[in-house]
Coordinates of C-alpha atoms and ligand atoms in Angstrom, one line a residue:
M16 CA -85.4 -37.8 -58.3
A17 CA -83.3 -35.6 -60.7
A18 CA -80.8 -37.7 -62.5
H19 CA -77.0 -37.5 -62.2
D20 CA -76.0 -35.3 -65.0
N21 CA -72.4 -35.3 -66.3
N22 CA -72.9 -31.9 -68.0
L23 CA -74.4 -30.2 -65.0
S24 CA -73.4 -26.6 -65.2
Y25 CA -76.0 -24.5 -63.3
V26 CA -74.8 -21.3 -62.2
P27 CA -75.4 -20.6 -58.5
T28 CA -77.8 -17.7 -57.8
W29 CA -76.6 -17.0 -54.3
C30 CA -75.7 -13.4 -53.5
A31 CA -72.0 -12.3 -54.1
G32 CA -70.1 -13.1 -51.0
C33 CA -72.6 -15.7 -49.7
G34 CA -71.2 -18.3 -47.3
N35 CA -72.9 -21.0 -49.4
F36 CA -70.2 -20.7 -52.1
G37 CA -67.6 -21.9 -49.5
I38 CA -69.9 -24.8 -48.5
L39 CA -70.2 -25.8 -52.3
N40 CA -66.3 -25.7 -52.7
A41 CA -65.8 -27.8 -49.5
W42 CA -68.4 -30.2 -50.7
K43 CA -66.7 -30.7 -54.0
K44 CA -63.3 -31.2 -52.3
A45 CA -64.8 -33.7 -49.9
M46 CA -66.3 -35.6 -52.7
N47 CA -63.0 -35.7 -54.6
S48 CA -61.1 -36.8 -51.6
L49 CA -63.5 -39.7 -51.0
D50 CA -63.6 -40.7 -54.6
L51 CA -67.3 -41.5 -54.2
D52 CA -69.3 -43.2 -57.0
L53 CA -71.7 -40.3 -57.8
E54 CA -74.1 -42.8 -59.3
Q55 CA -74.4 -44.2 -55.8
T56 CA -74.8 -41.0 -54.0
V57 CA -77.9 -39.1 -53.3
L58 CA -78.2 -35.5 -51.8
V59 CA -81.6 -34.6 -50.3
A60 CA -82.2 -30.9 -49.6
G61 CA -85.0 -29.0 -48.0
I62 CA -86.1 -25.5 -49.1
G63 CA -84.0 -22.3 -48.7
C64 CA -80.9 -20.6 -50.1
S65 CA -78.8 -23.5 -48.6
S66 CA -80.9 -26.2 -50.3
K67 CA -80.1 -24.8 -53.7
I68 CA -76.8 -26.6 -53.3
S69 CA -78.6 -29.7 -54.6
Q70 CA -78.8 -28.0 -58.1
Y71 CA -75.2 -27.3 -58.3
V72 CA -73.7 -30.8 -57.6
N73 CA -73.4 -33.8 -59.8
T74 CA -75.1 -36.6 -57.7
F75 CA -78.5 -37.9 -57.8
R76 CA -80.6 -35.3 -55.9
I77 CA -83.9 -34.3 -54.5
E78 CA -85.0 -30.9 -53.4
T79 CA -88.0 -31.7 -51.2
L80 CA -90.4 -29.8 -48.9
H81 CA -89.4 -27.3 -46.3
G82 CA -87.9 -29.2 -43.3
R83 CA -88.4 -32.6 -44.9
S84 CA -85.0 -33.5 -46.2
L85 CA -84.4 -36.1 -43.3
P86 CA -87.6 -38.1 -43.6
V87 CA -87.0 -38.3 -47.4
A88 CA -83.3 -39.1 -46.9
T89 CA -84.4 -41.9 -44.5
G90 CA -86.6 -43.3 -47.2
V91 CA -83.9 -43.2 -49.8
K92 CA -81.6 -45.0 -47.3
L93 CA -84.0 -47.7 -46.3
A94 CA -85.0 -48.3 -50.0
N95 CA -81.4 -48.9 -50.9
H96 CA -79.1 -49.1 -48.0
N97 CA -76.0 -49.3 -50.3
L98 CA -76.4 -45.6 -51.3
T99 CA -74.5 -42.8 -49.7
V100 CA -77.1 -40.5 -48.4
I101 CA -76.4 -36.8 -47.5
A102 CA -79.0 -34.4 -46.3
E103 CA -78.7 -30.7 -46.4
G104 CA -80.6 -27.5 -45.4
G105 CA -80.5 -24.4 -43.4
D106 CA -80.9 -23.7 -39.7
G107 CA -84.6 -22.6 -40.3
D108 CA -85.3 -25.7 -42.4
G109 CA -83.7 -28.1 -39.9
M110 CA -84.3 -26.5 -36.5
G111 CA -87.7 -25.0 -37.3
L112 CA -89.9 -27.0 -39.6
G113 CA -87.6 -30.1 -39.5
M114 CA -86.9 -30.3 -35.8
G115 CA -89.1 -33.4 -35.1
H116 CA -87.4 -35.2 -38.1
F117 CA -84.1 -34.2 -36.7
V118 CA -84.7 -35.6 -33.3
H119 CA -86.0 -39.0 -34.6
T120 CA -83.3 -39.4 -37.2
A121 CA -80.7 -38.8 -34.5
R122 CA -82.1 -41.3 -32.0
R123 CA -82.5 -43.9 -34.8
N124 CA -78.9 -43.4 -35.8
L125 CA -79.6 -43.6 -39.5
D126 CA -76.5 -43.7 -41.7
I127 CA -77.0 -40.3 -43.1
A128 CA -74.6 -37.2 -43.2
Y129 CA -76.5 -34.0 -42.5
F130 CA -74.9 -30.7 -43.2
I131 CA -76.7 -27.6 -41.8
H132 CA -75.9 -24.3 -43.4
N133 CA -76.3 -22.2 -40.3
N134 CA -76.7 -18.5 -41.2
Q135 CA -78.8 -17.6 -38.2
I136 CA -81.5 -16.1 -40.4
Y137 CA -84.1 -17.0 -43.0
G138 CA -82.3 -15.7 -46.1
L139 CA -84.5 -16.9 -49.0
T140 CA -87.6 -15.1 -47.5
K141 CA -85.5 -11.9 -46.8
G142 CA -84.4 -11.9 -43.3
Q143 CA -86.7 -13.2 -40.6
A144 CA -85.3 -14.4 -37.3
S145 CA -84.7 -18.2 -37.4
P146 CA -84.4 -20.7 -34.5
A147 CA -80.8 -20.1 -34.5
S148 CA -80.9 -16.3 -34.4
D149 CA -79.2 -14.6 -31.4
L150 CA -81.4 -13.2 -28.6
G151 CA -82.1 -9.6 -29.3
M152 CA -81.3 -9.7 -33.0
I153 CA -83.0 -6.9 -34.9
T154 CA -84.7 -8.0 -38.2
K155 CA -87.6 -6.5 -40.1
F156 CA -89.9 -9.0 -38.2
T157 CA -88.3 -8.6 -34.8
P158 CA -88.0 -4.8 -34.5
P159 CA -86.5 -2.8 -31.7
P160 CA -86.5 -2.3 -28.7
L161 CA -86.7 -6.1 -28.0
G162 CA -85.4 -7.7 -31.3
N163 CA -85.7 -11.5 -31.2
M164 CA -87.2 -12.5 -28.0
E165 CA -86.7 -16.3 -28.4
R166 CA -83.5 -18.1 -27.1
P167 CA -81.5 -19.5 -30.0
I168 CA -81.1 -23.3 -30.6
N169 CA -77.5 -24.4 -30.2
I170 CA -77.3 -26.9 -33.0
V171 CA -74.3 -28.8 -31.7
K172 CA -75.8 -29.2 -28.2
M173 CA -79.1 -30.3 -29.7
A174 CA -77.5 -32.9 -31.9
L175 CA -75.5 -34.3 -28.9
S176 CA -78.5 -34.4 -26.7
V177 CA -80.7 -36.3 -29.0
G178 CA -78.1 -39.0 -30.0
A179 CA -76.2 -38.0 -33.1
T180 CA -73.2 -40.2 -33.2
F181 CA -70.9 -37.7 -35.1
V182 CA -71.2 -34.1 -34.2
A183 CA -69.0 -31.3 -35.5
R184 CA -69.0 -27.5 -36.3
A185 CA -67.2 -25.8 -39.0
F186 CA -66.8 -22.1 -40.2
V187 CA -67.1 -21.8 -43.9
A188 CA -64.0 -19.6 -44.3
N189 CA -61.9 -22.6 -43.4
I190 CA -62.7 -24.7 -46.4
S191 CA -60.0 -27.2 -45.8
Q192 CA -61.3 -28.1 -42.3
L193 CA -64.9 -28.0 -43.5
S194 CA -64.1 -30.5 -46.4
D195 CA -62.1 -32.8 -44.1
L196 CA -65.2 -32.9 -41.6
M197 CA -67.6 -33.5 -44.5
A198 CA -65.5 -36.3 -45.7
E199 CA -65.4 -37.8 -42.1
A200 CA -69.0 -37.3 -41.6
I201 CA -69.8 -39.2 -44.8
R202 CA -67.5 -42.1 -43.9
H203 CA -69.0 -42.2 -40.3
P204 CA -71.4 -45.1 -39.9
G205 CA -74.3 -43.4 -38.4
F206 CA -76.1 -40.1 -38.2
A207 CA -73.4 -37.4 -38.7
V208 CA -74.2 -33.7 -38.2
I209 CA -72.1 -30.7 -39.0
D210 CA -73.2 -27.2 -38.0
I211 CA -71.7 -25.1 -40.6
L212 CA -71.3 -21.4 -39.7
Q213 CA -72.3 -19.6 -42.9
P214 CA -72.6 -15.9 -43.1
C215 CA -75.6 -14.4 -44.9
V216 CA -74.2 -11.2 -46.3
S217 CA -77.5 -9.8 -47.3
F218 CA -79.7 -10.2 -44.2
N219 CA -77.5 -11.0 -41.2
H220 CA -75.3 -8.1 -40.5
V221 CA -74.3 -9.2 -37.0
N222 CA -72.9 -12.7 -37.6
T223 CA -70.5 -11.7 -40.3
Y224 CA -67.2 -13.3 -41.6
Q225 CA -65.4 -10.9 -39.3
W226 CA -67.6 -11.6 -36.3
Y227 CA -66.9 -15.3 -36.7
Q228 CA -63.2 -14.9 -37.5
Q229 CA -62.8 -13.1 -34.1
R230 CA -64.4 -15.9 -32.2
V231 CA -63.8 -19.3 -33.8
M232 CA -61.4 -21.5 -31.8
P233 CA -60.1 -25.0 -32.7
I234 CA -61.8 -27.3 -30.2
E235 CA -58.7 -29.5 -29.9
K236 CA -57.0 -26.7 -28.2
M237 CA -59.6 -26.3 -25.6
H238 CA -59.3 -27.5 -22.0
G239 CA -61.1 -30.8 -21.4
Y240 CA -61.4 -31.8 -25.1
D241 CA -62.2 -35.5 -25.7
P242 CA -64.3 -36.4 -28.6
D243 CA -65.1 -39.8 -26.9
D244 CA -66.7 -38.2 -23.9
L245 CA -70.3 -37.0 -24.4
N246 CA -70.4 -35.0 -21.2
K247 CA -67.2 -33.1 -22.2
A248 CA -68.6 -32.6 -25.7
L249 CA -71.8 -31.2 -24.2
S250 CA -69.8 -28.8 -21.9
L251 CA -67.7 -27.4 -24.8
A252 CA -70.9 -27.1 -27.0
G253 CA -72.2 -24.7 -24.4
L254 CA -69.6 -22.1 -25.3
W255 CA -71.0 -19.6 -27.6
G256 CA -69.8 -15.9 -27.3
E257 CA -66.3 -14.7 -27.0
Q258 CA -65.2 -18.2 -28.1
I259 CA -66.9 -20.4 -30.4
P260 CA -65.4 -24.0 -30.7
V261 CA -65.1 -25.5 -34.1
G262 CA -64.0 -29.0 -35.1
L263 CA -65.1 -32.5 -34.1
F264 CA -67.0 -32.5 -30.8
Y265 CA -68.1 -36.1 -30.5
R266 CA -67.9 -39.4 -32.3
E267 CA -69.4 -42.8 -31.2
V268 CA -69.9 -46.1 -33.1
R269 CA -73.3 -47.5 -32.3
P270 CA -75.6 -49.8 -34.4
T271 CA -77.4 -48.0 -37.2
F272 CA -81.2 -48.3 -37.7
N273 CA -80.7 -49.3 -41.3
G274 CA -78.0 -51.7 -40.5
S275 CA -80.1 -53.4 -37.9
L276 CA -83.2 -54.1 -39.9
P277 CA -83.1 -57.9 -40.7
Q278 CA -84.9 -57.5 -43.9
L279 CA -82.4 -55.0 -45.1
T280 CA -79.2 -56.8 -44.3
Q281 CA -79.6 -59.1 -47.3
E282 CA -80.7 -57.0 -50.2
P283 CA -81.7 -53.4 -50.8
L284 CA -85.6 -53.0 -50.4
A285 CA -85.8 -51.6 -54.0
K286 CA -84.9 -55.0 -55.3
Q287 CA -87.0 -57.1 -53.0
K288 CA -90.4 -58.7 -53.6
I289 CA -92.8 -58.4 -50.5
N290 CA -96.1 -60.3 -50.6
N291 CA -95.3 -60.7 -54.3
I292 CA -95.3 -57.1 -55.0
D293 CA -92.2 -56.0 -57.0
I294 CA -91.0 -53.0 -55.1
S295 CA -88.7 -51.9 -58.0
K296 CA -91.9 -51.2 -60.1
I297 CA -93.3 -48.9 -57.3
M298 CA -90.0 -47.2 -57.0
K299 CA -89.8 -46.5 -60.7
S300 CA -93.3 -44.9 -60.8
F301 CA -91.7 -42.1 -58.6
C302 CA -88.9 -41.5 -61.1
Ligands
SF4_404 FE1 -76.8 -16.3 -49.2 FE2 -78.1 -14.7 -47.6 FE3 -78.1 -14.2 -50.3 FE4 -79.4 -16.4 -49.3 S1 -79.9 -14.2 -48.8 S2 -78.1 -16.2 -51.0 S3 -78.1 -17.0 -47.5 S4 -76.4 -14.1 -48.8

């Protein structure tokens, strides 16, 4: 695990205009508003342009394998349930390689905030269709006339369907809304997912800033909005086209996996001895 570094000053290597810059700004704003102890906060990222965010923030951080941010974040949370744990990655990382982990983290309701940088493309590997790419999208690897032949995964619908207890969507150009939702997601006691619409200016020339600006709509203004009603949230989640709802879709308080384990309610696992084995020594061997 990379250590918290007060002098962290890496310069982001994202392309000029990349939506990841907005996410980083919102991230810092959210952290400031929460006044979190950064020594007690861990960001676990996967692989991809999005996951580089872990190199530009001032918490403890792990950049793990492609699609594996959630199982690693689960391990961190279970080892020390007092930590604030955030997982992050792209739509390809989370909905492709990491899909199985996403489903199981949601149904367990682990107390983890998960921010998905959804640019609807694999950016780092130069523009292949991702699991969130629109049907018919032309890329170097999904050429005309058919383009992308696979139906996209609607991340909000997926999160609602598998049991996430806080589900939201935000557009990165609205940094204030995004940072507020991030702060709420971190505060939420359970698995909190934000689908962040994040243009990739280099490889996705369809879902651009302008394309989203013309479509995003505050969900609170939509008919039938009720964040306490799962069926209504699912119904609004189905909207994707002329109108794309953004905001909080659903919130529910339900016991968390980490909070329900009897052996974890007393003391963090990292401080316990099990069968006379000092867990802290094992943990240190990974540092
Ligand atoms: Fe951002 Fe796309 Fe460039 Fe990656 S390839 S840094 S997602 S603009």
